[in-house]
Amino acid sequence: MQVHFGLGTLIPEWTSSLVCIGTFDGVHRGHQAVIRTATELGAARELPVIVVTFDRHPAAILSPRKVPPSLRTLPEQLEAFARLGVGMTLVLPFDAALSRMSAGEFFDVILRHSLAAKVVVVGHDFAFGNGREGTTEWLQPRIETVVVPPYLWNGERVSSTGIRERLTQGDIPGANDRLGQPFRITGFVVKGQQLGRELGFPTVNLARSTGQVLPPDGVYAAMATTIHGTFGAALAIGYRPAVDGQSRTIEAFLIDYPGHSLYGTEVRLDLYEHLREERNFPSLDRLKAQMSEDVREIRDRLASLQLR
């Protein structure tokens, strides 16, 4: 899939296209329905399919205090677009200039001139341009517009807001059902206190670069993708009260990992189930015993999910 960050490097050689526009945070089942509608219609019309999205949530500029935590990183969103059959993605920097652009200017400069759009596919609640002037009703007289209705899961409309709420409540299976894939935490491995190594459970400590939502502090059953393969993982999120931790950490013990160093590399953690809340322990021996129990139960849970 081709990716362009902004219009500066875009030199279109096509004369018409189908454009699908949206924020697509999480690329959940509702977003997937919009994008699949676009790719299926593009194939039927023999039109290249272009997704237009943004490098950040618009609220980051329009209302910084209300910007929601993200569900996925931008690279993960781009990977999802490619799997759904998108030919090209245009990532627009959502800055102050773009926030002031009128719907008419966005339509003329980006959709018509730069992308040669003949058809636009959007979700039911989409709007663009200053003051959200460019609604579906505004678009329809100007260009062929396909509006995809809300996606329902068990009678409930799937939304990024609803998925964030489930994650913050610790409902990992419910969030995963609506995402259409496991919720993922991505980061790179940094040095920690190395206490886990002393206890016989060496962990990878992750540092992130995005304001992504996190579930409540506790222990989770996860799968970890590393440069050396994929492994079951006992993931712990929290402040580590048993060792007087001062900051919130994300660390995971990789089950059956051969021990190669992962410092500085990317690790992806796909979450499946919440095991227990974070707790304090009266001694390191009691903590070690609990970690043994956690790993044993997580191994069993992952096996029951046929992930191991």
Tab-separated table of C-alpha atoms in Angstrom:
chain	number	residue	atom	x	y	z
A	1	MET	CA	0.000	0.000	0.000
A	2	GLN	CA	1.279	3.463	-0.893
A	3	VAL	CA	1.293	6.039	1.909
A	4	HIS	CA	1.656	9.811	1.541
A	5	PHE	CA	2.042	12.108	4.526
A	6	GLY	CA	0.532	15.337	3.260
A	7	LEU	CA	0.055	16.502	-0.315
A	8	GLY	CA	3.673	17.541	-0.926
A	9	THR	CA	4.866	14.258	-2.460
A	10	LEU	CA	1.617	13.351	-4.188
A	11	ILE	CA	1.880	13.216	-8.008
A	12	PRO	CA	-1.329	11.505	-9.161
A	13	GLU	CA	-1.307	9.579	-12.451
A	14	TRP	CA	-4.952	8.514	-12.194
A	15	THR	CA	-7.893	10.405	-13.649
A	16	SER	CA	-10.568	9.233	-11.205
A	17	SER	CA	-10.709	7.535	-7.835
A	18	LEU	CA	-12.895	6.432	-4.958
A	19	VAL	CA	-12.025	8.211	-1.715
A	20	CYS	CA	-12.892	7.001	1.776
A	21	ILE	CA	-12.471	9.651	4.502
A	22	GLY	CA	-12.386	9.283	8.272
A	23	THR	CA	-10.393	9.404	11.494
A	24	PHE	CA	-10.579	5.593	11.874
A	25	ASP	CA	-9.073	5.460	15.370
A	26	GLY	CA	-8.840	1.766	16.209
A	27	VAL	CA	-10.047	0.609	12.770
A	28	HIS	CA	-12.821	-1.191	14.650
A	29	ARG	CA	-15.629	-3.215	13.088
A	30	GLY	CA	-17.570	-0.072	12.177
A	31	HIS	CA	-14.536	1.416	10.430
A	32	GLN	CA	-13.863	-1.902	8.729
A	33	ALA	CA	-17.407	-1.883	7.346
A	34	VAL	CA	-16.830	1.584	5.861
A	35	ILE	CA	-13.491	0.615	4.310
A	36	ARG	CA	-14.783	-2.720	2.976
A	37	THR	CA	-17.680	-0.878	1.349
A	38	ALA	CA	-15.103	1.365	-0.332
A	39	THR	CA	-12.843	-1.451	-1.545
A	40	GLU	CA	-15.746	-3.558	-2.820
A	41	LEU	CA	-17.279	-0.606	-4.661
A	42	GLY	CA	-13.882	0.411	-6.012
A	43	ALA	CA	-13.352	-3.079	-7.429
A	44	ALA	CA	-16.830	-3.064	-8.987
A	45	ARG	CA	-16.261	0.379	-10.551
A	46	GLU	CA	-12.619	-0.346	-11.432
A	47	LEU	CA	-11.502	2.697	-9.433
A	48	PRO	CA	-8.402	3.022	-7.252
A	49	VAL	CA	-9.355	3.229	-3.569
A	50	ILE	CA	-7.735	5.970	-1.496
A	51	VAL	CA	-8.220	6.403	2.243
A	52	VAL	CA	-7.845	9.932	3.605
A	53	THR	CA	-7.142	10.133	7.321
A	54	PHE	CA	-5.257	12.343	9.779
A	55	ASP	CA	-1.997	12.149	11.704
A	56	ARG	CA	-3.791	12.820	14.997
A	57	HIS	CA	-7.290	13.068	16.373
A	58	PRO	CA	-8.822	16.414	15.277
A	59	ALA	CA	-9.586	17.180	18.928
A	60	ALA	CA	-5.830	17.492	19.513
A	61	ILE	CA	-6.084	20.872	17.739
A	62	LEU	CA	-9.735	21.790	18.179
A	63	SER	CA	-10.102	20.888	21.863
A	64	PRO	CA	-6.790	19.670	23.357
A	65	ARG	CA	-8.211	19.137	26.849
A	66	LYS	CA	-10.812	16.764	25.460
A	67	VAL	CA	-8.663	14.737	23.061
A	68	PRO	CA	-9.422	11.041	23.672
A	69	PRO	CA	-6.622	8.512	24.154
A	70	SER	CA	-5.980	6.561	20.980
A	71	LEU	CA	-6.919	2.942	20.380
A	72	ARG	CA	-4.169	2.201	17.860
A	73	THR	CA	-0.940	3.772	16.694
A	74	LEU	CA	-0.917	5.328	13.228
A	75	PRO	CA	1.403	2.624	11.799
A	76	GLU	CA	-1.029	-0.020	13.044
A	77	GLN	CA	-3.907	1.803	11.391
A	78	LEU	CA	-1.984	1.844	8.106
A	79	GLU	CA	-1.310	-1.884	8.386
A	80	ALA	CA	-5.036	-2.478	8.923
A	81	PHE	CA	-5.914	-0.408	5.845
A	82	ALA	CA	-3.536	-2.508	3.736
A	83	ARG	CA	-5.086	-5.761	4.998
A	84	LEU	CA	-8.512	-4.425	4.015
A	85	GLY	CA	-7.360	-3.898	0.427
A	86	VAL	CA	-6.734	-0.146	0.353
A	87	GLY	CA	-4.397	0.883	-2.468
A	88	MET	CA	-3.199	4.207	-1.080
A	89	THR	CA	-3.551	6.230	2.113
A	90	LEU	CA	-3.177	9.990	2.331
A	91	VAL	CA	-2.329	11.043	5.893
A	92	LEU	CA	-3.068	14.729	6.363
A	93	PRO	CA	-1.367	16.640	9.191
A	94	PHE	CA	-4.271	17.944	11.242
A	95	ASP	CA	-2.797	21.311	12.166
A	96	ALA	CA	-4.267	24.769	12.714
A	97	ALA	CA	-4.288	25.493	8.967
A	98	LEU	CA	-6.252	22.354	8.141
A	99	SER	CA	-8.673	23.009	11.009
A	100	ARG	CA	-9.518	26.391	9.431
A	101	MET	CA	-10.019	24.988	5.927
A	102	SER	CA	-13.602	25.292	4.781
A	103	ALA	CA	-15.525	22.309	3.493
A	104	GLY	CA	-15.525	23.869	0.022
A	105	GLU	CA	-11.756	24.323	-0.003
A	106	PHE	CA	-11.152	20.794	1.287
A	107	PHE	CA	-13.480	19.448	-1.386
A	108	ASP	CA	-11.914	21.440	-4.249
A	109	VAL	CA	-8.223	21.201	-3.303
A	110	ILE	CA	-7.968	17.721	-1.821
A	111	LEU	CA	-10.842	15.625	-3.109
A	112	ARG	CA	-11.280	17.025	-6.607
A	113	HIS	CA	-7.868	18.432	-7.602
A	114	SER	CA	-5.351	16.276	-5.729
A	115	LEU	CA	-7.199	12.934	-5.674
A	116	ALA	CA	-9.564	13.201	-8.666
A	117	ALA	CA	-12.379	11.779	-6.562
A	118	LYS	CA	-15.476	10.595	-8.405
A	119	VAL	CA	-17.046	8.730	-5.481
A	120	VAL	CA	-16.757	9.332	-1.729
A	121	VAL	CA	-17.496	6.717	0.949
A	122	VAL	CA	-17.963	7.859	4.561
A	123	GLY	CA	-19.498	6.729	7.821
A	124	HIS	CA	-22.912	7.915	8.926
A	125	ASP	CA	-21.539	10.501	11.380
A	126	PHE	CA	-18.719	11.909	9.258
A	127	ALA	CA	-18.225	15.643	8.683
A	128	PHE	CA	-15.229	17.732	7.580
A	129	GLY	CA	-14.178	21.332	7.139
A	130	ASN	CA	-14.273	24.266	9.525
A	131	GLY	CA	-17.246	23.942	11.868
A	132	ARG	CA	-17.941	20.435	10.467
A	133	GLU	CA	-19.735	22.073	7.566
A	134	GLY	CA	-19.021	19.201	5.170
A	135	THR	CA	-21.729	16.790	6.265
A	136	THR	CA	-23.026	13.942	4.159
A	137	GLU	CA	-25.958	16.173	3.179
A	138	TRP	CA	-23.458	18.826	2.020
A	139	LEU	CA	-21.490	16.280	-0.015
A	140	GLN	CA	-24.323	14.488	-1.788
A	141	PRO	CA	-25.279	17.251	-4.277
A	142	ARG	CA	-21.590	17.743	-5.203
A	143	ILE	CA	-20.311	14.183	-5.681
A	144	GLU	CA	-21.600	10.639	-5.589
A	145	THR	CA	-21.591	9.857	-1.874
A	146	VAL	CA	-22.072	6.481	-0.223
A	147	VAL	CA	-22.980	6.693	3.474
A	148	VAL	CA	-22.372	3.523	5.488
A	149	PRO	CA	-24.885	3.052	8.341
A	150	PRO	CA	-23.851	2.372	11.959
A	151	TYR	CA	-22.374	-1.070	12.605
A	152	LEU	CA	-24.182	-3.020	15.311
A	153	TRP	CA	-22.647	-5.706	17.519
A	154	ASN	CA	-25.171	-7.578	19.656
A	155	GLY	CA	-27.592	-4.711	19.069
A	156	GLU	CA	-25.129	-2.025	20.201
A	157	ARG	CA	-23.554	0.557	17.873
A	158	VAL	CA	-19.814	0.038	17.670
A	159	SER	CA	-17.853	3.218	18.393
A	160	SER	CA	-14.352	4.207	19.456
A	161	THR	CA	-15.819	5.864	22.561
A	162	GLY	CA	-17.611	2.680	23.588
A	163	ILE	CA	-14.496	0.577	23.063
A	164	ARG	CA	-12.409	2.965	25.167
A	165	GLU	CA	-14.995	2.700	27.940
A	166	ARG	CA	-14.846	-1.100	27.882
A	167	LEU	CA	-11.050	-1.063	27.979
A	168	THR	CA	-10.909	1.327	30.926
A	169	GLN	CA	-13.361	-0.964	32.746
A	170	GLY	CA	-11.141	-3.979	32.084
A	171	ASP	CA	-13.592	-5.665	29.703
A	172	ILE	CA	-10.950	-6.950	27.292
A	173	PRO	CA	-13.113	-9.584	25.517
A	174	GLY	CA	-15.891	-7.022	24.986
A	175	ALA	CA	-13.451	-4.488	23.548
A	176	ASN	CA	-11.811	-7.119	21.342
A	177	ASP	CA	-15.195	-8.243	19.989
A	178	ARG	CA	-15.943	-4.698	18.845
A	179	LEU	CA	-12.448	-4.009	17.568
A	180	GLY	CA	-12.532	-7.176	15.501
A	181	GLN	CA	-9.040	-8.052	16.732
A	182	PRO	CA	-7.184	-8.077	20.060
A	183	PHE	CA	-6.428	-4.737	21.686
A	184	ARG	CA	-2.720	-4.106	21.190
A	185	ILE	CA	-0.110	-2.241	23.209
A	186	THR	CA	3.048	-1.452	21.242
A	187	GLY	CA	6.287	-0.108	22.647
A	188	PHE	CA	10.028	-0.629	22.679
A	189	VAL	CA	11.975	-2.399	25.399
A	190	VAL	CA	13.802	-0.295	27.967
A	191	LYS	CA	15.766	-1.171	31.080
A	192	GLY	CA	13.745	-1.591	34.280
A	193	GLN	CA	14.641	-2.425	37.873
A	194	GLN	CA	15.464	-6.011	36.816
A	195	LEU	CA	13.708	-7.324	39.920
A	196	GLY	CA	11.847	-9.892	37.850
A	197	ARG	CA	15.152	-11.442	36.859
A	198	GLU	CA	16.056	-11.869	40.525
A	199	LEU	CA	12.698	-13.568	41.152
A	200	GLY	CA	13.123	-15.940	38.222
A	201	PHE	CA	10.636	-14.095	36.012
A	202	PRO	CA	12.608	-11.684	33.795
A	203	THR	CA	10.273	-9.180	32.189
A	204	VAL	CA	10.413	-6.805	29.241
A	205	ASN	CA	9.577	-3.232	30.198
A	206	LEU	CA	7.844	-1.237	27.483
A	207	ALA	CA	8.026	2.487	26.772
A	208	ARG	CA	5.462	3.998	24.411
A	209	SER	CA	5.423	7.166	22.327
A	210	THR	CA	1.665	7.701	21.963
A	211	GLY	CA	-1.181	8.662	24.270
A	212	GLN	CA	-2.892	5.325	23.962
A	213	VAL	CA	-5.672	4.168	26.264
A	214	LEU	CA	-4.714	1.573	28.869
A	215	PRO	CA	-6.886	-0.883	30.796
A	216	PRO	CA	-6.915	-0.764	34.614
A	217	ASP	CA	-3.852	-1.744	36.618
A	218	GLY	CA	-3.606	-5.499	36.918
A	219	VAL	CA	-2.386	-8.700	35.290
A	220	TYR	CA	-3.500	-9.792	31.817
A	221	ALA	CA	-3.183	-12.781	29.522
A	222	ALA	CA	-1.513	-11.610	26.330
A	223	MET	CA	0.471	-12.683	23.293
A	224	ALA	CA	3.777	-10.928	22.632
A	225	THR	CA	5.196	-10.483	19.139
A	226	THR	CA	8.972	-9.922	19.150
A	227	ILE	CA	11.811	-10.001	16.633
A	228	HIS	CA	12.406	-13.599	17.780
A	229	GLY	CA	8.844	-14.836	17.403
A	230	THR	CA	5.516	-14.837	19.227
A	231	PHE	CA	5.117	-15.960	22.839
A	232	GLY	CA	2.454	-16.123	25.508
A	233	ALA	CA	2.846	-13.320	28.030
A	234	ALA	CA	1.893	-12.481	31.590
A	235	LEU	CA	1.386	-8.720	31.299
A	236	ALA	CA	1.420	-6.495	34.365
A	237	ILE	CA	0.278	-2.866	34.286
A	238	GLY	CA	0.588	-0.711	37.375
A	239	TYR	CA	2.745	0.862	40.041
A	240	ARG	CA	4.219	-2.338	41.567
A	241	PRO	CA	3.311	-1.585	45.199
A	242	ALA	CA	5.156	-4.695	46.396
A	243	VAL	CA	8.477	-3.040	45.448
A	244	ASP	CA	7.498	0.593	46.175
A	245	GLY	CA	7.152	1.499	42.507
A	246	GLN	CA	6.910	5.242	41.847
A	247	SER	CA	5.576	5.286	38.281
A	248	ARG	CA	3.124	3.288	36.201
A	249	THR	CA	4.837	0.616	34.151
A	250	ILE	CA	3.997	-1.907	31.445
A	251	GLU	CA	6.008	-5.099	31.788
A	252	ALA	CA	5.550	-8.632	30.556
A	253	PHE	CA	7.039	-12.027	31.315
A	254	LEU	CA	7.326	-13.930	28.030
A	255	ILE	CA	6.417	-17.583	28.524
A	256	ASP	CA	9.006	-20.049	27.111
A	257	TYR	CA	11.110	-17.195	25.742
A	258	PRO	CA	14.685	-18.376	24.923
A	259	GLY	CA	16.317	-15.371	26.571
A	260	HIS	CA	17.689	-13.264	23.685
A	261	SER	CA	18.072	-9.579	24.518
A	262	LEU	CA	15.198	-7.382	23.340
A	263	TYR	CA	16.466	-3.993	24.534
A	264	GLY	CA	15.630	-1.257	22.061
A	265	THR	CA	13.401	-3.452	19.901
A	266	GLU	CA	9.662	-3.230	19.363
A	267	VAL	CA	7.312	-5.599	21.178
A	268	ARG	CA	3.601	-5.863	20.467
A	269	LEU	CA	1.298	-7.151	23.191
A	270	ASP	CA	-2.141	-8.418	22.157
A	271	LEU	CA	-4.450	-8.560	25.204
A	272	TYR	CA	-7.039	-11.305	25.640
A	273	GLU	CA	-8.214	-11.534	29.259
A	274	HIS	CA	-7.945	-9.731	32.581
A	275	LEU	CA	-6.569	-12.129	35.186
A	276	ARG	CA	-6.582	-10.127	38.423
A	277	GLU	CA	-6.192	-6.648	39.878
A	278	GLU	CA	-2.825	-5.317	41.003
A	279	ARG	CA	-2.106	-6.209	44.637
A	280	ASN	CA	0.512	-5.623	47.288
A	281	PHE	CA	2.318	-8.560	48.868
A	282	PRO	CA	3.881	-8.903	52.311
A	283	SER	CA	7.141	-10.356	50.947
A	284	LEU	CA	9.046	-11.006	47.743
A	285	ASP	CA	8.571	-14.740	48.316
A	286	ARG	CA	4.788	-14.249	48.277
A	287	LEU	CA	5.105	-12.131	45.132
A	288	LYS	CA	7.184	-14.854	43.468
A	289	ALA	CA	4.604	-17.490	44.384
A	290	GLN	CA	1.800	-15.343	42.943
A	291	MET	CA	3.765	-14.806	39.722
A	292	SER	CA	4.119	-18.575	39.376
A	293	GLU	CA	0.360	-18.959	39.786
A	294	ASP	CA	-0.299	-16.169	37.272
A	295	VAL	CA	1.947	-17.717	34.623
A	296	ARG	CA	0.383	-21.139	35.090
A	297	GLU	CA	-3.144	-19.753	34.759
A	298	ILE	CA	-2.271	-17.566	31.780
A	299	ARG	CA	-0.676	-20.529	30.020
A	300	ASP	CA	-3.928	-22.473	30.540
A	301	ARG	CA	-6.125	-19.581	29.407
A	302	LEU	CA	-4.129	-19.016	26.235
A	303	ALA	CA	-4.266	-22.741	25.513
A	304	SER	CA	-8.053	-22.703	25.900
A	305	LEU	CA	-8.208	-19.869	23.376
A	306	GLN	CA	-6.110	-22.007	21.012
A	307	LEU	CA	-3.455	-19.313	20.851
A	308	ARG	CA	-0.640	-21.602	22.043
